[in-house]
Short mmCIF file of C-alpha atoms in Angstrom, two decimals:
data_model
loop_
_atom_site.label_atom_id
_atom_site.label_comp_id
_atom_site.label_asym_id
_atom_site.label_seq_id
_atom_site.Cartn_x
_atom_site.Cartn_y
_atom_site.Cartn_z
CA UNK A 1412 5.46 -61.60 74.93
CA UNK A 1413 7.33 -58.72 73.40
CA UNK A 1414 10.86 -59.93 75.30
CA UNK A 1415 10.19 -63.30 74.35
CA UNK A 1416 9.88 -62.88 70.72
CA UNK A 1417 12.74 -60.38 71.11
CA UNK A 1418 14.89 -63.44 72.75
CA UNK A 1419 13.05 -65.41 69.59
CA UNK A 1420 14.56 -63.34 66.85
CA UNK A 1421 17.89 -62.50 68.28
CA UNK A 1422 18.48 -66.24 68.59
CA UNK A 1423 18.02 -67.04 65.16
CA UNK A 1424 20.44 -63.64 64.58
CA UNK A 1425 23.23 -65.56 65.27
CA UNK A 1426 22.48 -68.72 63.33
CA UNK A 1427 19.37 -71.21 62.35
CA UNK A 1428 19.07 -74.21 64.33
CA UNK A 1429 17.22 -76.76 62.26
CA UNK A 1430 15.86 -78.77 65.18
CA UNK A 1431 14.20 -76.06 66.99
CA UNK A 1432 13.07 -74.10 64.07
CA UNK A 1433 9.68 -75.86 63.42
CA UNK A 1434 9.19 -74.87 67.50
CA UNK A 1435 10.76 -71.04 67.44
CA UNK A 1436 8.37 -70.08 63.93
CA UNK A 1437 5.26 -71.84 66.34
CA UNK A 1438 6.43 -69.53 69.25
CA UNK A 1439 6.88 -66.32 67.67
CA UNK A 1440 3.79 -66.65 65.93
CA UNK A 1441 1.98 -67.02 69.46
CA UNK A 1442 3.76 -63.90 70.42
CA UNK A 1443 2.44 -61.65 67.70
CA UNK A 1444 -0.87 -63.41 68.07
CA UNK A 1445 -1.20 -62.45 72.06
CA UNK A 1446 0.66 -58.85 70.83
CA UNK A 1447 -2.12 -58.42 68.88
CA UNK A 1448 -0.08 -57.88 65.55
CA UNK A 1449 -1.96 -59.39 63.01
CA UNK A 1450 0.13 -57.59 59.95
CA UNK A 1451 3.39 -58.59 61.53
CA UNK A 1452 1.68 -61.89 62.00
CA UNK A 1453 0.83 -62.64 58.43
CA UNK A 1454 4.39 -61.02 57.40
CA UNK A 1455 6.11 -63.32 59.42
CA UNK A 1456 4.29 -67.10 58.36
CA UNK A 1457 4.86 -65.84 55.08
CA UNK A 1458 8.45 -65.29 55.74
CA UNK A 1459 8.85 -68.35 57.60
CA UNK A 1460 7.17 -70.25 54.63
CA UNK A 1461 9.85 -68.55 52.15
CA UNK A 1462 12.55 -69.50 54.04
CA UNK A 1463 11.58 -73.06 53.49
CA UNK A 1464 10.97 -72.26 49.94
CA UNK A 1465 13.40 -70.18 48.89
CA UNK A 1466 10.75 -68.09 47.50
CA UNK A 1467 9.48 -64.26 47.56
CA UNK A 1468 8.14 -63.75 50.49
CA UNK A 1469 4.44 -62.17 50.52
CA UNK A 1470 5.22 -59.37 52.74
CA UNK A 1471 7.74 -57.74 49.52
CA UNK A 1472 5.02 -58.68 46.78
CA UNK A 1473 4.94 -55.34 45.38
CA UNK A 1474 1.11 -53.87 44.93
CA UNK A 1475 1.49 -50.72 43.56
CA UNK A 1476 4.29 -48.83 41.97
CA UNK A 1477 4.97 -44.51 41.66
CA UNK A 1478 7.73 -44.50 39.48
CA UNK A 1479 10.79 -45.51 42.21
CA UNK A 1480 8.31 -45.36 45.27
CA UNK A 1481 7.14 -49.21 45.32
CA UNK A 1482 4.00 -49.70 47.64
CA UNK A 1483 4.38 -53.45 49.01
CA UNK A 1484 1.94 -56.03 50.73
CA UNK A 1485 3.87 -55.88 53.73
CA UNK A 1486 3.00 -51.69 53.75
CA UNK A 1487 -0.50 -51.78 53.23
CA UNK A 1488 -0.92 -54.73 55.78
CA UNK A 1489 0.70 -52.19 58.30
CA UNK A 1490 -1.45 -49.29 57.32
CA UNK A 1491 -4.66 -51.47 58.12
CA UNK A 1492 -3.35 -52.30 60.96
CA UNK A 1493 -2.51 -48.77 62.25
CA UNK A 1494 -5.86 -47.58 61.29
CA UNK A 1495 -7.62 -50.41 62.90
CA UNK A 1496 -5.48 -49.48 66.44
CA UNK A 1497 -6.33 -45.91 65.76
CA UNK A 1498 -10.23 -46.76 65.96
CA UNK A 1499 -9.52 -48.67 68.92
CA UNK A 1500 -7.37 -46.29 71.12
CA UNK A 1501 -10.92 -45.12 72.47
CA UNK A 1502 -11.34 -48.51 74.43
CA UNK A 1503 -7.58 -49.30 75.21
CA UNK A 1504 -8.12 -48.67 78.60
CA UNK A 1505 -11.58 -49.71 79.04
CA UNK A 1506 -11.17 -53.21 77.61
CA UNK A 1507 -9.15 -56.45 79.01
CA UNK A 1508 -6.13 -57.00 76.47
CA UNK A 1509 -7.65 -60.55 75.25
CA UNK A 1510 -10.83 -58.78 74.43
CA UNK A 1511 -9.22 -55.87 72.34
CA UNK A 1512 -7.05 -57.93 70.61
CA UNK A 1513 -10.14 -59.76 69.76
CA UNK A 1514 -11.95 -57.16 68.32
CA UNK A 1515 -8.74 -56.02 66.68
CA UNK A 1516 -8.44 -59.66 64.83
CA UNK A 1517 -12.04 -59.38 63.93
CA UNK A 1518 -11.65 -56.50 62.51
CA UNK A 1519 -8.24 -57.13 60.64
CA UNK A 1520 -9.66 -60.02 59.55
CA UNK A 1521 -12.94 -57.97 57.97
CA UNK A 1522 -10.51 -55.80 56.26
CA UNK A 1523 -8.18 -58.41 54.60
CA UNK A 1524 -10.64 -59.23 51.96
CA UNK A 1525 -9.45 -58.59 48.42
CA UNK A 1526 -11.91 -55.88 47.92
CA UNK A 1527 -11.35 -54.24 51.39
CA UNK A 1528 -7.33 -54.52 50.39
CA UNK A 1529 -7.95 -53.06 47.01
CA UNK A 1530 -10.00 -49.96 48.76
CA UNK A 1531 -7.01 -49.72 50.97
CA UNK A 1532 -4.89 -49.90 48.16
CA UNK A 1533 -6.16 -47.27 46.39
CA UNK A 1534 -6.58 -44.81 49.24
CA UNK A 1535 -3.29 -44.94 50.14
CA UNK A 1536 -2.08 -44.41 46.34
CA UNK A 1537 -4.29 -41.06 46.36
CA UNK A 1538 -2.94 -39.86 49.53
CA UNK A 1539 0.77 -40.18 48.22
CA UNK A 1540 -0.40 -38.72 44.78
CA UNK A 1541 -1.84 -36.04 46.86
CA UNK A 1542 0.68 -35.43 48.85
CA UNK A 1543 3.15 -35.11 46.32
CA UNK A 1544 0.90 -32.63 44.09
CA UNK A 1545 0.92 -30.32 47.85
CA UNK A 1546 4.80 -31.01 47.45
CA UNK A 1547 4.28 -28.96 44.13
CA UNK A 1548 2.34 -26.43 45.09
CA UNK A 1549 4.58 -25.41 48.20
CA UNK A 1550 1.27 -25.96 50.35
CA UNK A 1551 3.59 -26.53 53.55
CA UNK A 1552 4.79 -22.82 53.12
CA UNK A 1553 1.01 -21.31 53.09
CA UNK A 1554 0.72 -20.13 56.48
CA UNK A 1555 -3.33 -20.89 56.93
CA UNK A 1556 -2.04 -24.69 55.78
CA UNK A 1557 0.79 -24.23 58.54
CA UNK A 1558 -1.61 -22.82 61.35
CA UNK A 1559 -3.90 -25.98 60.22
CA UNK A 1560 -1.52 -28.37 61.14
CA UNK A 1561 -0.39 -27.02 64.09
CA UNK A 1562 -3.61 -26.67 65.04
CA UNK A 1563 -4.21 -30.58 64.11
CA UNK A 1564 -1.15 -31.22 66.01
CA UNK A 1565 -2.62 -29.52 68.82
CA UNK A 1566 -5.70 -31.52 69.15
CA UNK A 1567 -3.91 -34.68 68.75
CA UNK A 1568 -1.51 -34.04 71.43
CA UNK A 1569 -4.25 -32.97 73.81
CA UNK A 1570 -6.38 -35.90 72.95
CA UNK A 1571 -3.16 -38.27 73.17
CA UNK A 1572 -1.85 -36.41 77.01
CA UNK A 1573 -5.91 -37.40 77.59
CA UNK A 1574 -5.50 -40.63 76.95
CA UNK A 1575 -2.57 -40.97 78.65
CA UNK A 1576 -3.46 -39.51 81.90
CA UNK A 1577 -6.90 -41.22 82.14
CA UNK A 1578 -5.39 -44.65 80.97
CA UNK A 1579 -5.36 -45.79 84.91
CA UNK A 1580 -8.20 -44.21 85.92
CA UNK A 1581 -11.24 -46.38 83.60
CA UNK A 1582 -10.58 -49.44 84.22
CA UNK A 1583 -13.88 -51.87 83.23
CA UNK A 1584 -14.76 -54.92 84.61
CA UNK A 1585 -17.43 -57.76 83.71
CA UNK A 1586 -18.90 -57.01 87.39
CA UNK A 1587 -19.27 -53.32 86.01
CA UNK A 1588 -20.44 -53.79 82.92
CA UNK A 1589 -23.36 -56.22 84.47
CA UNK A 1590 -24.34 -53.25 87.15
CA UNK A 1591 -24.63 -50.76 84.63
CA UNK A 1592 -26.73 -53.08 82.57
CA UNK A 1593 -29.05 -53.43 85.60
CA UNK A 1594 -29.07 -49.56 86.38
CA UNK A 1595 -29.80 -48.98 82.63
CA UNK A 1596 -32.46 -51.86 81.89
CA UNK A 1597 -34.47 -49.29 79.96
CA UNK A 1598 -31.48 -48.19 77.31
CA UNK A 1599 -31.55 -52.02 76.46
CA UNK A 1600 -35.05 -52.47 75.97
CA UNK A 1601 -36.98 -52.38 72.30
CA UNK A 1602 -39.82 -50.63 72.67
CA UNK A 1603 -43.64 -52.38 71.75
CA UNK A 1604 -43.40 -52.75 68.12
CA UNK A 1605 -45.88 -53.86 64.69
CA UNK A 1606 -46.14 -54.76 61.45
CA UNK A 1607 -49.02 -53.80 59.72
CA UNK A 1608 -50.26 -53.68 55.89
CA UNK A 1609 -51.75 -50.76 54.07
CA UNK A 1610 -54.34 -50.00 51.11
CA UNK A 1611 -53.10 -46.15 50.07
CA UNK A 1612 -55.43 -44.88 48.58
CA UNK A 1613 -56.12 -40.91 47.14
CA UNK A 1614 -59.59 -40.11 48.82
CA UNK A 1615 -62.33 -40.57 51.49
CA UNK A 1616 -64.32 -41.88 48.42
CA UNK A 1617 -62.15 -44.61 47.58
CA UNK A 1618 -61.53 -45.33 51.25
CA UNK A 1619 -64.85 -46.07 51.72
CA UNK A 1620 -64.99 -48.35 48.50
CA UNK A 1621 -62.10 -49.96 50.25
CA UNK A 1622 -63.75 -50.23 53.76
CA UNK A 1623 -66.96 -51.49 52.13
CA UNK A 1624 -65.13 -54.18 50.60
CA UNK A 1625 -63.49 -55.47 53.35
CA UNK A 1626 -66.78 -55.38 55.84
CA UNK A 1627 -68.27 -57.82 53.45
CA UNK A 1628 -65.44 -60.33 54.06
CA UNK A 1629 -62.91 -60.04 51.22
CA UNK A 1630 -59.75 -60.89 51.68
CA UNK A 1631 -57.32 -57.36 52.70
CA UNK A 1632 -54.55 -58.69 50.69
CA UNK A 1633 -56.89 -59.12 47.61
CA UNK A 1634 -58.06 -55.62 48.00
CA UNK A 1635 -54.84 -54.25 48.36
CA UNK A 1636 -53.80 -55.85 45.04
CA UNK A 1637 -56.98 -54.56 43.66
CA UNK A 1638 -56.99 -50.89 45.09
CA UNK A 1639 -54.01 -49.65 46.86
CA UNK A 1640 -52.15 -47.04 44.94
CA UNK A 1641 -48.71 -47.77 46.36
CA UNK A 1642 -47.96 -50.97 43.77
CA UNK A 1643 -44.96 -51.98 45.92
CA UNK A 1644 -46.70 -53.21 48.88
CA UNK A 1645 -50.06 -54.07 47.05
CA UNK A 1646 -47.53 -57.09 45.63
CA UNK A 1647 -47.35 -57.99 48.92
CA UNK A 1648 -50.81 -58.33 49.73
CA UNK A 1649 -50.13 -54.67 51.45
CA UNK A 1650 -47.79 -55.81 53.44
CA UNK A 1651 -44.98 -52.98 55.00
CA UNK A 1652 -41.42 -53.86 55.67
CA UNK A 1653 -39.92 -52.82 58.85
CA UNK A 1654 -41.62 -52.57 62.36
CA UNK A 1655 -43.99 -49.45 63.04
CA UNK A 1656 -42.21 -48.41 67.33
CA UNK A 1657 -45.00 -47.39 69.72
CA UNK A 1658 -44.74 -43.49 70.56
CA UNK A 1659 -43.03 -42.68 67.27
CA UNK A 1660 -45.71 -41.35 64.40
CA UNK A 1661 -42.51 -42.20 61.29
CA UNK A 1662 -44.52 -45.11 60.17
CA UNK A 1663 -42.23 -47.69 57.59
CA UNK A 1664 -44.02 -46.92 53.97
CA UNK A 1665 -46.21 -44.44 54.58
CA UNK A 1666 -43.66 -41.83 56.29
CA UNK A 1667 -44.67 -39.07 59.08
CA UNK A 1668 -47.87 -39.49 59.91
CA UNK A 1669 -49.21 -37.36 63.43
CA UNK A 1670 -51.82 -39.93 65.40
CA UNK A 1671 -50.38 -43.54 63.63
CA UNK A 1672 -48.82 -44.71 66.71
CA UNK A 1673 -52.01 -44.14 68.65
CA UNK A 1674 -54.09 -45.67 66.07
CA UNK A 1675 -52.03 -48.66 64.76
CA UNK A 1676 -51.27 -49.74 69.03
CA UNK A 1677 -54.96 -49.18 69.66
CA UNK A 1678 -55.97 -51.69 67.36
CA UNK A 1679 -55.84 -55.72 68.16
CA UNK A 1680 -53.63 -57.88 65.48
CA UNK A 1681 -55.26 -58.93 62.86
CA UNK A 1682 -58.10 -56.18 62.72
CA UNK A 1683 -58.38 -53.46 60.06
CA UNK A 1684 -57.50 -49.85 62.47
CA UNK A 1685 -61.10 -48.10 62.44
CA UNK A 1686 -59.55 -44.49 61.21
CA UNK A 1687 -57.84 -44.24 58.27
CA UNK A 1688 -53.65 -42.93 58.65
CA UNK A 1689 -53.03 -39.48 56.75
CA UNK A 1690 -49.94 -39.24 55.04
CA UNK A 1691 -49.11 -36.55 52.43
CA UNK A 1692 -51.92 -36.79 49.77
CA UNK A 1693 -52.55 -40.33 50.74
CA UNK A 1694 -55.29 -41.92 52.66
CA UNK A 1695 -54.05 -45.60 54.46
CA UNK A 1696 -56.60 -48.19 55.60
CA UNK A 1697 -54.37 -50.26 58.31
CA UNK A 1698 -54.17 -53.80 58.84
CA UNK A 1699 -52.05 -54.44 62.17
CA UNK A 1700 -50.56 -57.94 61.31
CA UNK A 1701 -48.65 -58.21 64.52
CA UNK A 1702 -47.94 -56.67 68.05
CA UNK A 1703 -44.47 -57.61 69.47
CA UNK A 1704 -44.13 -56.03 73.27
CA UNK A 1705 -41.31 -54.39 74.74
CA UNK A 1706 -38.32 -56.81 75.21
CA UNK A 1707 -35.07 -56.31 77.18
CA UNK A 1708 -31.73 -57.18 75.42
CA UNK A 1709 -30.29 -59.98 77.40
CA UNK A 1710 -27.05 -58.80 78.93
CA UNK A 1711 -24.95 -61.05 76.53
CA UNK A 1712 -26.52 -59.17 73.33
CA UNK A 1713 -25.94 -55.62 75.03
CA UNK A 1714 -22.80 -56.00 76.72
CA UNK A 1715 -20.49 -54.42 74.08
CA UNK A 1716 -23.26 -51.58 73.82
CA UNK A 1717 -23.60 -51.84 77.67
CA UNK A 1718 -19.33 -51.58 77.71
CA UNK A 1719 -18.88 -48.64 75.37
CA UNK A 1720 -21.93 -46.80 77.31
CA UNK A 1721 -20.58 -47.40 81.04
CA UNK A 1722 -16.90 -46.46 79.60
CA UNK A 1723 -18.11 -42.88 77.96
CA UNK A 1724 -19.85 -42.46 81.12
CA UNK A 1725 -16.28 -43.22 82.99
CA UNK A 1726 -14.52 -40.96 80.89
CA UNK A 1727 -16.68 -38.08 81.11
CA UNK A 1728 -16.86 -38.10 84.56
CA UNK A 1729 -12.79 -38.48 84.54
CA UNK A 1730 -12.38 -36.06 82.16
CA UNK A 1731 -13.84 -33.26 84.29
CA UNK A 1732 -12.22 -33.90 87.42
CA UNK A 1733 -8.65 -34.12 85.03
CA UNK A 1734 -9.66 -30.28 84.09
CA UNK A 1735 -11.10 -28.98 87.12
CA UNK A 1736 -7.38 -29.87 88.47
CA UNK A 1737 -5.57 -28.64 85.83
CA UNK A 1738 -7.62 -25.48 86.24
CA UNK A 1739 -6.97 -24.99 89.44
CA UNK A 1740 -2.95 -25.40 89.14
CA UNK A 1741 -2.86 -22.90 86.06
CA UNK A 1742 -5.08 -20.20 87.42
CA UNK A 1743 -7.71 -20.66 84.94
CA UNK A 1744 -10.70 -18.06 84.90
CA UNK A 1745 -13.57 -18.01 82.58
#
């Protein structure tokens, strides 16, 4: 792709040729598409479109201005795109190139919204405003700034000689992906889960009001309306957002609580728990609306999970046997 759009555009360096025009824009377009250049991309139809037009083409539409320094659409469009590549780099060597560039349109795409471009916009305006107030200060002569960078400059080369040397070494495929998955059934599984309703309610004496209540057959919304002390969910009939996870006591509305798990996943759905939950100051009388039980993630909705798990396991595993060798040929002794 890159040599054919490079063939593309010197063609039309030595002169336009009407009839094959339409075709060459369609071509070039596909290049930057399968390149995975989505600023370029947009640069170019617009370009293309101005030709025909004679007009300004979007890329120069200037966005922001510092005095002389002029920040145009074409600038920011790059910027996006480099920080978009920059969040990618760590799976450039575990993914296939169709499915980065995917998730590199996706994600270009997310970002081209007029508020994303405006946040974009104004970060990059503060940086340069930034930098040029460090310009005034003479910050690049203080020597703890200078050690700083060198020391960021450092770490990025390190990470980048990483990258570099491990490239060849994680390669991913589907086949892998679906064996991990397998191996690691229980990483992709939700544990048993519930929804449940409360009555909070300050003491043992108005717990048993509550309890009495309900034994003679009212309604556990009606009481919660009634009684409960927590107004939010008694508008609900009691009723908790979120799911209450067996083996974890955080319960959704009422907080830490030792014991709920035991009591809320020892009680059917659709009964009232026998012991009350203890929470803070609060007293809760239960009501377990629903069990779920543990479910496995198919393989389709955990693969990218599944992907970035197997491929930090990779590189791990890579990265040590890159040191241990580089240990060995510089003598290293800790």
């Amino acid at each position: 792709y890159d040599r054919a759009l490079d063939s593309y555009y010197r063609s039309e360096s030595f002169g336009r040729a009407p009839e094959i025009a339409v075709e060459l824009s369609k071509r070039a377009g596909q290049c930057l598409e399968a390149l995975g250049k989505y600023a370029a991309l947009r640069e170019e139809l617009a370009g293309r479109v101005a030709a025909d037009t004679n007009s300004k083409t979007a890329g120069a539409e200037v966005l922001a201005e510092l005095g002389p320094r002029k920040i145009t659409s074409a600038e920011l469009d790059q910027r996006i795109e480099s920080q978009i590549e920059l969040q990618l780099a760590q799976f450039a060597s575990s993914l296939p190139e169709d499915e980065k560039n995917k998730r590199k349109e996706a994600m270009f795409k997310q970002a081209s919204s007029s508020s994303e471009r405006l946040k974009a916009l104004n970060r990059l305006v503060a940086e340069e405003l930034l930098c040029r107030r460090a310009a005034e200060l003479k910050l690049g002569e203080n020597r703890q700034v200078r050690d700083a960078i060198r020391g960021m400059e450092r770490a990025m080369l390190a990470d980048q000689t990483l990258r570099r040397d491990l490239a060849d070494q994680v390669r991913i495929t589907k086949g892998d992906v679906e064996t991990w998955y397998k191996a690691h059934e229980k990483d992709y599984t939700s544990p048993e889960r519930a929804r449940i309703a409360r009555i909070a309610v300050k003491n043992e004496e108005a717990s048993e009001a509550v309890r009495k209540r309900l034994a003679a057959g009212e309604d556990f919304g009606k009481v919660a309306k009634d009684l409960s002390e927590d107004k939010e969910s008694a508008g609900k009939g009691g009723a908790v957002d979120g799911w209450v996870e067996k083996g974890s006591d955080v319960v959704p509305g009422i907080g830490q609580a030792e014991g709920a798990s035991g009591i809320i996943f020892g009680t059917p759905a659709g009964d009232v728990c026998a012991k009350n939950i203890e929470a803070g100051e609060a007293l809760n009388i239960v009501k377990v609306l629903k069990i779920e039980p543990e479910t496995l993630q198919p393989l389709e909705e955990a693969r990218d999970r599944a992907q970035d798990d197997l491929y930090a396991a990779k590189m791990r595993e890579a990265q040590e046997s890159l040191f241990e060798r580089l240990k060995k040929r510089h003598n290293v002794t800790i």
